[in-house]
Amino acid sequence: MNVLVTLNANYIHPLKVMLTSLFVNNPDETFQIYLMHSSLTEEEINDIRTKVEENGSKLHNITVGEDCFSNAPTLMHYTKEMYYRLLAFKVLPKEIDRILYIDPDILVLNPVRKLYETDLSGYYFAAANHNIISYTEINKIRLGTYDIEAYYNSGVLLMNLEEQRKHIDENEIYNFLVKNKTKLILPDQDIMNALFSKKIKSLDEKLYNYDARRYRYYKIATNGECDMHFVIYNTVMLHFCGKRKPWKDTYSGRFHALYKHYEKLAIS
Amino acid sequence: MNVLVTLNANYIHPLKVMLTSLFVNNPDETFQIYLMHSSLTEEEINDIRTKVEENGSKLHNITVGEDCFSNAPTLMHYTKEMYYRLLAFKVLPKEIDRILYIDPDILVLNPVRKLYETDLSGYYFAAANHNIISYTEINKIRLGTYDIEAYYNSGVLLMNLEEQRKHIDENEIYNFLVKNKTKLILPDQDIMNALFSKKIKSLDEKLYNYDARRYRYYKIATNGECDMHFVIYNTVMLHFCGKRKPWKDTYSGRFHALYKHYEKLAIS
């Protein structure tokens, strides 16, 4: 299976934790891990490579150089990193037709095979909509000139590279950015939703992008079905959304002990 | 290493979770697991045996028959099971001189070797005192005719079997029980404290008998040092004390996700 990760040096530690959780909960799989970055050192890359190879998988380094996405506007605080998820299809090997992007602030708790094999015919991505009505509505208003039905989270993205290569025009992305630069909060996620909302296949967030802050919400919304037992036995992607992160000393939350457990596995 | 577990059929599930956590966090150790019970079926024993042997360890079955502890008074709701921890030395093989008793409502998070090798010279047991002042004081008053300095929790007990065989008289235990039968709340723990308090070596509860309900207390009492990071990286015995148990649907607590994680490992 192909997995895409993109990061800067600040996220190496959580990336290793995420990869460890991916490996231990998918012991029979071999992964081709594509690491897309612009600033990691040789030493940092080798550190990640060791972790990947220990687990029988393979690391493919993709250094994004100055010449890449050279038409891209880098306005205000937006850096080139924000295009990685949207334009990965341009730098990934031509022979791979799908890849699973996973944010580094995620724990993979269960096998990813079923997600990976999701039928993507006619779609560019599969992603989960974090179904908070007010949140979705605000984003629709904010990006109002674009016809979006749901606002998808870009932390877990199954990508149909074949379809993307055929239909996505990078200039459309750059133009959108220039036009909406004052409105964007999470630029890549906003762009994905505004431009491609109808080309995103909806995934069940409880399985594939569970927001770790919202345990009570999921439990109540499912009449108790989505309880802790459900999460540990079924949820594939547990996403530590938001500013408070479980690798920080000040974190506190229902999945804190579990995160530290995987962190310990990752560094041992 | 020798490990003692005692249980009835209701605790088979948590026992398997506890053993799984012991095995995965002590991958280089081989354990001799002594299972002391009076009512398990052949099938139940074999179920536990499979789990133990999968991990390269060995199960020793000790069925406690009618003739065993035959002088023991079984008053009111007290059953013979309550003597198992106190009188294990009488039924365990003569050639073993120490054993580590672990309650089934415990997760073993880190290596037990250092605990196991604690110097026990002159002591019958090593155990941790759950240092809640009011609790200790109440127990001292309750068991007031006996000279106890601390009230130890009997969920984790390192036993000096050699010393116990020499000095513990089972009749002393039976007499104590008859005399104090109206005062005992947790009979075996009460007896251990009342009769042997001075022969119990004190262990650090944060490492060897961490009460899972008291995260905030430990953190505050140590000026923040005993935080989640400390627990996951250092605590050996995480004890789900009290009536609310993490294998029940209604449970909720800071270590719930971690417990379910080990439970999933245990049944897979």
XYZ file of C-alpha atoms in Angstrom:
536
model
C 0.000 0.000 0.000
C 1.161 3.516 -0.775
C 1.120 6.046 2.039
C 1.886 9.742 1.711
C 3.208 11.879 4.527
C 4.260 15.501 4.288
C 5.960 17.419 7.019
C 8.469 19.833 8.381
C 11.033 19.114 11.122
C 8.606 19.982 13.947
C 6.487 16.978 13.143
C 9.116 14.237 12.958
C 8.318 12.969 16.440
C 4.528 12.645 15.880
C 5.171 11.239 12.404
C 7.157 8.393 13.935
C 4.377 7.732 16.424
C 1.783 7.680 13.634
C 3.899 5.329 11.522
C 4.476 3.025 14.503
C 0.732 2.772 15.087
C 0.230 2.084 11.380
C 2.804 -0.716 11.409
C 1.788 -2.464 14.633
C -1.870 -2.539 13.693
C -1.183 -3.727 10.140
C 1.410 -6.403 10.810
C 0.803 -8.313 7.574
C 1.069 -5.318 5.239
C 4.053 -3.786 3.506
C 3.929 -0.050 2.984
C 5.571 2.213 0.454
C 5.917 5.418 2.462
C 6.335 8.562 0.337
C 7.813 11.375 2.395
C 7.245 14.769 0.791
C 9.116 17.688 2.323
C 11.358 20.590 1.489
C 13.558 21.084 4.519
C 14.463 17.842 6.280
C 18.126 17.025 6.780
C 19.753 13.771 5.656
C 19.918 12.737 9.311
C 16.233 13.394 9.877
C 15.279 11.432 6.780
C 17.469 8.512 7.826
C 15.910 8.529 11.272
C 12.483 8.081 9.671
C 13.867 5.536 7.208
C 15.180 3.377 10.052
C 11.744 3.297 11.665
C 10.120 2.364 8.339
C 12.626 -0.342 7.422
C 12.551 -1.915 10.886
C 8.965 -2.707 10.071
C 9.653 -4.214 6.675
C 8.345 -1.235 4.736
C 10.140 1.163 2.424
C 10.718 4.910 2.508
C 10.700 6.991 -0.674
C 12.109 10.448 -0.206
C 10.592 13.274 -2.257
C 12.411 16.522 -1.690
C 10.332 19.345 -3.121
C 12.799 21.755 -4.670
C 12.628 25.437 -5.539
C 11.631 24.669 -9.123
C 8.582 22.694 -8.054
C 5.208 24.443 -8.110
C 7.141 27.426 -9.377
C 4.014 29.273 -10.489
C 2.494 28.935 -7.051
C 1.809 32.188 -5.280
C 3.250 32.205 -1.788
C 1.253 34.973 -0.281
C 1.441 36.283 3.221
C 2.073 33.388 5.600
C 1.255 30.691 3.038
C 4.166 28.458 2.226
C 4.639 25.901 -0.507
C 3.929 23.100 1.988
C 0.252 23.917 1.699
C 0.203 22.607 -1.875
C 1.684 19.233 -1.055
C -1.592 17.422 -0.485
C -3.276 19.077 -3.440
C -0.471 18.624 -5.915
C 1.173 15.401 -4.745
C -0.034 13.807 -7.992
C 2.481 15.944 -9.860
C 5.536 14.664 -7.999
C 4.596 11.069 -7.198
C 5.773 8.325 -9.576
C 3.527 7.991 -12.626
C 3.027 4.265 -12.069
C 1.156 4.580 -8.783
C -2.549 5.234 -9.120
C -3.655 5.630 -5.543
C -2.139 6.699 -2.238
C -3.367 7.220 1.297
C -2.370 10.526 2.849
C -2.208 10.496 6.678
C -1.552 13.515 8.921
C 1.176 13.072 11.536
C -1.257 13.930 14.374
C -3.131 10.683 13.829
C -3.000 7.268 15.498
C -3.852 4.318 13.264
C -5.705 1.882 15.533
C -6.876 -0.819 13.137
C -6.183 -2.283 9.679
C -6.278 0.207 6.800
C -6.800 -2.331 3.983
C -10.553 -1.778 3.640
C -10.158 1.995 3.514
C -7.342 1.688 0.994
C -9.501 -0.380 -1.320
C -12.451 2.059 -1.306
C -13.932 2.384 -4.794
C -12.883 5.828 -6.037
C -14.367 5.706 -9.546
C -15.134 9.252 -10.616
C -13.719 10.815 -7.435
C -10.447 12.642 -6.832
C -10.391 11.979 -3.103
C -12.135 10.125 -0.325
C -12.306 12.037 2.968
C -14.468 12.423 6.036
C -16.741 15.338 6.757
C -16.488 16.391 10.397
C -20.182 16.702 10.791
C -20.589 19.689 13.033
C -23.468 21.539 11.429
C -22.523 25.035 12.519
C -18.933 24.459 11.438
C -19.932 23.200 7.983
C -22.353 26.094 7.527
C -19.786 28.698 8.480
C -17.354 27.228 5.994
C -20.001 27.220 3.284
C -20.714 30.894 3.889
C -17.020 31.726 4.071
C -16.330 29.950 0.784
C -19.797 30.911 -0.441
C -19.158 31.585 -4.079
C -18.248 27.929 -4.433
C -20.859 25.202 -4.402
C -19.841 22.985 -1.489
C -22.105 20.413 0.098
C -19.980 19.343 3.028
C -16.732 20.546 4.478
C -14.220 17.699 4.472
C -11.271 17.312 6.806
C -7.998 16.849 4.930
C -6.190 14.882 7.677
C -6.942 11.567 5.991
C -7.183 11.579 2.213
C -7.388 8.610 -0.047
C -6.213 9.951 -3.413
C -7.204 8.793 -6.865
C -4.009 9.896 -8.585
C -5.102 8.747 -12.012
C -8.217 10.910 -11.917
C -6.328 13.837 -10.394
C -3.678 13.751 -13.134
C -6.398 13.873 -15.745
C -8.545 16.620 -14.292
C -6.808 18.814 -11.745
C -5.240 21.971 -13.119
C -2.710 23.500 -10.787
C -3.417 26.968 -12.122
C -7.014 26.683 -10.967
C -5.658 26.179 -7.458
C -3.276 29.124 -7.701
C -6.010 31.390 -9.070
C -8.391 30.383 -6.309
C -5.767 31.210 -3.742
C -5.041 34.660 -5.126
C -8.743 35.482 -5.356
C -9.625 34.257 -1.846
C -6.473 34.982 0.047
C -8.187 37.006 2.760
C -10.802 34.332 3.448
C -8.744 31.208 3.873
C -8.186 29.802 7.337
C -6.816 26.340 6.564
C -5.699 27.066 3.019
C -5.232 23.558 1.593
C -8.343 22.183 3.236
C -10.338 25.239 2.160
C -9.134 24.905 -1.426
C -9.907 21.196 -1.550
C -13.436 21.840 -0.336
C -14.141 24.886 -2.471
C -12.821 23.440 -5.722
C -13.373 19.696 -5.415
C -16.220 19.159 -2.952
C -18.283 17.208 -5.474
C -15.315 15.045 -6.351
C -14.746 13.891 -2.767
C -16.203 10.582 -1.720
C -17.514 10.771 1.808
C -16.006 8.470 4.440
C -17.450 7.635 7.846
C -15.631 9.949 10.230
C -16.154 7.564 13.154
C -13.991 5.043 11.315
C -11.642 7.110 9.210
C -11.209 10.488 10.843
C -12.418 10.342 14.427
C -11.900 13.712 16.106
C -10.292 12.802 19.460
C -11.845 15.870 21.109
C -15.393 14.725 20.425
C -15.851 11.415 22.263
C -19.075 12.532 23.952
C -20.534 13.868 20.722
C -19.971 10.609 18.823
C -21.328 8.557 21.704
C -24.490 10.622 22.075
C -25.034 10.938 18.317
C -25.019 7.139 17.985
C -27.143 6.413 21.066
C -24.138 5.004 22.829
C -22.981 2.704 20.046
C -19.800 4.625 19.319
C -18.326 4.169 22.800
C -14.748 3.448 23.817
C -15.115 -0.212 22.870
C -16.242 0.774 19.373
C -13.337 3.169 18.897
C -10.609 0.778 19.990
C -12.012 -2.155 17.992
C -13.219 -0.302 14.870
C -11.862 3.191 14.395
C -8.965 3.181 11.953
C -7.896 6.828 12.132
C -7.949 8.633 15.475
C -7.214 12.285 14.712
C -5.879 14.660 17.359
C -7.437 17.709 15.716
C -7.024 21.215 16.977
C -4.246 23.137 18.629
C -3.763 20.975 21.712
C -1.562 18.029 20.779
C -1.007 14.822 22.777
C 2.793 14.988 22.534
C 2.782 18.280 24.467
C 3.164 18.242 28.241
C 0.050 20.330 28.774
C -2.257 17.963 26.882
C -5.082 16.234 28.654
C -7.757 14.130 27.035
C -9.481 10.811 26.867
C -6.920 9.268 24.493
C -3.836 10.723 26.162
C -2.684 7.450 27.772
C -3.166 5.601 24.489
C -1.138 8.206 22.597
C 1.724 8.019 25.095
C 1.627 4.231 24.809
C 2.224 4.392 21.045
C 4.823 7.088 21.562
C 6.717 4.755 23.877
C 6.556 2.000 21.244
C 7.822 4.469 18.638
C 10.943 5.483 20.508
C 11.849 2.063 21.865
C 9.884 -15.290 37.228
C 7.059 -16.742 39.308
C 3.701 -15.026 39.134
C 0.657 -15.891 41.219
C -2.906 -15.235 40.128
C -6.039 -16.273 41.970
C -9.525 -15.977 40.607
C -13.039 -17.160 40.003
C -14.745 -17.489 36.614
C -15.950 -13.858 36.585
C -12.396 -12.650 36.308
C -11.094 -14.776 33.449
C -11.494 -11.983 30.916
C -9.577 -9.323 32.924
C -7.001 -11.949 33.912
C -6.217 -12.534 30.238
C -5.897 -8.787 29.672
C -3.559 -8.456 32.650
C -1.422 -11.385 31.465
C -1.272 -9.971 27.936
C 0.004 -6.656 29.257
C 2.558 -8.523 31.385
C 3.816 -10.490 28.380
C 3.983 -7.685 25.813
C 5.838 -5.373 28.160
C 8.275 -8.073 29.285
C 9.126 -9.677 25.952
C 12.442 -11.139 27.080
C 11.113 -12.828 30.219
C 9.656 -16.288 30.751
C 7.016 -16.551 33.427
C 5.864 -19.445 35.560
C 2.226 -18.537 36.119
C 0.637 -20.215 39.146
C -3.144 -20.162 38.852
C -4.841 -20.751 42.206
C -8.592 -21.347 42.097
C -11.288 -23.682 43.302
C -13.980 -23.554 40.661
C -12.600 -23.137 37.130
C -13.543 -25.719 34.527
C -11.027 -27.633 32.420
C -12.037 -25.497 29.454
C -11.496 -22.251 31.317
C -8.076 -23.383 32.504
C -7.076 -24.413 28.988
C -8.216 -21.066 27.645
C -5.831 -19.339 30.045
C -3.114 -21.919 29.335
C -3.280 -21.160 25.607
C -2.751 -17.451 26.255
C 0.214 -18.200 28.538
C 1.884 -20.706 26.217
C 1.458 -18.499 23.143
C 3.797 -16.145 24.938
C 6.408 -18.745 25.770
C 5.488 -18.943 29.438
C 4.072 -21.826 31.460
C 0.850 -22.286 33.415
C 0.776 -24.268 36.642
C -2.702 -25.148 37.794
C -3.374 -25.243 41.524
C -6.879 -26.389 42.268
C -7.642 -25.660 45.896
C -9.706 -28.586 47.110
C -12.134 -29.047 49.981
C -9.414 -30.440 52.203
C -7.233 -27.367 51.851
C -7.354 -24.758 54.628
C -9.811 -27.089 56.262
C -9.577 -25.353 59.627
C -10.444 -22.019 58.037
C -13.635 -20.444 59.289
C -15.877 -19.411 56.411
C -18.095 -16.954 58.154
C -20.927 -14.988 56.647
C -20.004 -13.986 53.104
C -16.325 -14.861 53.464
C -15.211 -17.640 51.165
C -12.041 -19.648 51.061
C -10.787 -17.523 48.159
C -9.934 -14.817 50.644
C -7.141 -16.947 52.089
C -5.402 -17.569 48.787
C -3.077 -14.605 48.954
C -2.319 -15.111 52.626
C -1.768 -18.844 52.491
C -0.393 -19.377 49.010
C 2.896 -20.383 50.625
C 1.205 -23.551 51.849
C 0.197 -24.804 48.410
C 2.997 -23.505 46.181
C 5.905 -25.846 45.394
C 8.513 -25.956 48.162
C 11.346 -25.159 45.789
C 10.179 -21.678 44.900
C 11.172 -18.973 47.326
C 9.493 -15.900 45.900
C 6.466 -15.099 43.781
C 4.767 -11.961 42.518
C 1.022 -11.847 43.087
C -0.885 -9.622 40.629
C -4.622 -8.813 40.771
C -6.552 -9.355 37.535
C -7.729 -5.698 37.510
C -4.213 -4.503 36.784
C -2.379 -3.530 33.604
C 1.364 -4.176 33.597
C 2.850 -1.290 31.619
C 6.584 -1.789 32.018
C 9.186 -4.427 32.917
C 8.682 -6.169 36.279
C 12.241 -7.451 36.706
C 13.361 -4.725 39.111
C 10.284 -5.164 41.300
C 10.752 -8.924 41.270
C 14.316 -8.601 42.503
C 13.464 -6.314 45.439
C 15.453 -7.291 48.523
C 12.958 -8.937 50.882
C 15.329 -9.916 53.713
C 13.324 -10.036 56.936
C 10.012 -9.210 55.213
C 7.071 -11.454 54.346
C 5.733 -9.196 51.611
C 6.476 -6.075 49.613
C 3.413 -3.963 48.845
C 2.399 -0.370 48.261
C 0.573 1.814 50.703
C -2.143 3.851 48.987
C -1.237 6.993 50.747
C -4.556 8.649 51.401
C -4.182 9.902 54.945
C -7.829 9.757 55.937
C -8.133 6.267 54.501
C -5.084 4.978 56.335
C -6.266 6.568 59.568
C -9.742 5.071 59.308
C -8.252 1.652 58.755
C -5.929 2.101 61.711
C -8.881 2.962 63.932
C -10.953 0.138 62.510
C -8.206 -2.384 63.124
C -7.090 -0.433 66.164
C -6.071 -3.187 68.514
C -3.319 -4.055 66.037
C -0.236 -1.934 65.648
C -0.286 -0.900 61.998
C 1.784 1.922 60.570
C 0.423 2.041 57.063
C -2.447 0.341 55.285
C -1.104 -1.590 52.325
C -3.024 -2.512 49.190
C -2.922 -6.229 48.450
C -3.384 -5.956 44.674
C 0.341 -6.337 44.047
C 2.277 -8.456 46.498
C 5.807 -9.643 46.181
C 5.963 -12.646 48.500
C 8.945 -13.964 50.408
C 7.735 -17.554 50.565
C 10.740 -18.787 52.515
C 10.126 -16.303 55.311
C 6.369 -16.914 55.230
C 6.803 -20.677 55.567
C 9.008 -20.139 58.607
C 6.899 -17.593 60.432
C 3.268 -17.428 59.357
C 0.880 -19.582 61.370
C -2.402 -20.141 59.584
C -4.227 -20.462 62.901
C -3.258 -16.917 63.794
C -5.078 -15.826 60.635
C -8.159 -17.902 61.413
C -8.289 -16.618 64.997
C -7.970 -13.041 63.848
C -10.847 -13.538 61.465
C -13.159 -15.005 64.070
C -12.346 -12.244 66.540
C -12.767 -9.372 64.061
C -15.406 -10.702 61.749
C -17.730 -7.725 62.187
C -14.993 -5.195 61.425
C -13.485 -6.520 58.228
C -14.275 -4.814 54.942
C -11.663 -6.307 52.628
C -10.891 -9.375 54.711
C -7.591 -10.573 53.224
C -6.184 -7.070 52.923
C -7.343 -6.221 56.433
C -5.766 -9.369 57.846
C -2.496 -8.780 56.046
C -2.293 -5.252 57.435
C -3.408 -6.068 60.947
C -1.139 -9.069 61.428
C 1.863 -8.375 59.224
C 2.123 -4.617 58.768
C 5.656 -4.501 60.173
C 6.710 -7.347 57.914
C 5.665 -5.582 54.725
C 8.307 -3.730 52.770
C 6.893 -0.534 51.357
C 6.863 -0.076 47.573
C 6.377 3.178 45.683
C 2.699 3.173 44.721
C 3.352 5.416 41.704
C 5.462 2.618 40.235
C 4.007 -0.565 41.645
C 0.364 0.029 42.490
C -0.836 3.193 40.785
C -4.521 3.758 41.553
C -6.030 4.555 38.135
C -8.702 6.755 39.753
C -6.158 9.138 41.222
C -4.287 10.696 38.280
C -4.815 14.244 39.521
C -3.754 13.404 43.053
C -0.440 11.858 41.952
C 0.258 14.726 39.592
C -0.411 17.411 42.182
C 1.401 15.535 44.962
C 4.563 15.390 42.833
C 4.395 18.969 41.537
C 3.549 17.696 38.090
C 6.306 15.128 37.837
C 3.988 12.128 37.893
C 2.082 13.093 34.749
C 0.846 10.901 31.903
C 4.326 10.678 30.432
C 5.682 9.412 33.758
C 2.963 6.785 34.088
C 3.328 5.337 30.609
C 7.123 5.276 30.729
C 7.645 4.273 34.383
C 4.617 2.853 36.156
C 4.774 -0.923 36.228
C 1.414 -1.731 37.822
C -1.643 0.344 36.895
C -4.416 -0.771 39.239
C -8.094 -0.242 38.395
C -9.124 -0.074 42.055
C -12.672 0.338 43.218
C -16.013 -0.882 41.998
C -15.989 0.662 38.528
C -14.015 -1.604 36.212
C -12.655 -0.758 32.749
C -14.056 -3.916 31.123
C -17.606 -2.779 31.946
C -19.585 -0.750 29.407
C -20.351 1.985 31.899
C -16.717 2.686 32.746
C -15.180 6.035 31.996
C -11.745 7.195 33.029
C -8.414 8.495 31.942
C -6.964 5.047 31.219
C -10.063 3.623 29.543
C -8.690 3.739 25.982
C -5.432 2.148 27.118
C -7.301 -0.657 28.876
C -9.427 -1.378 25.801
C -6.260 -1.415 23.711
C -4.747 -4.196 25.835
C -8.084 -5.979 25.895
C -8.067 -6.017 22.100
C -4.542 -7.452 22.112
C -5.674 -10.103 24.611
C -8.535 -11.423 22.545
C -6.836 -11.221 19.156
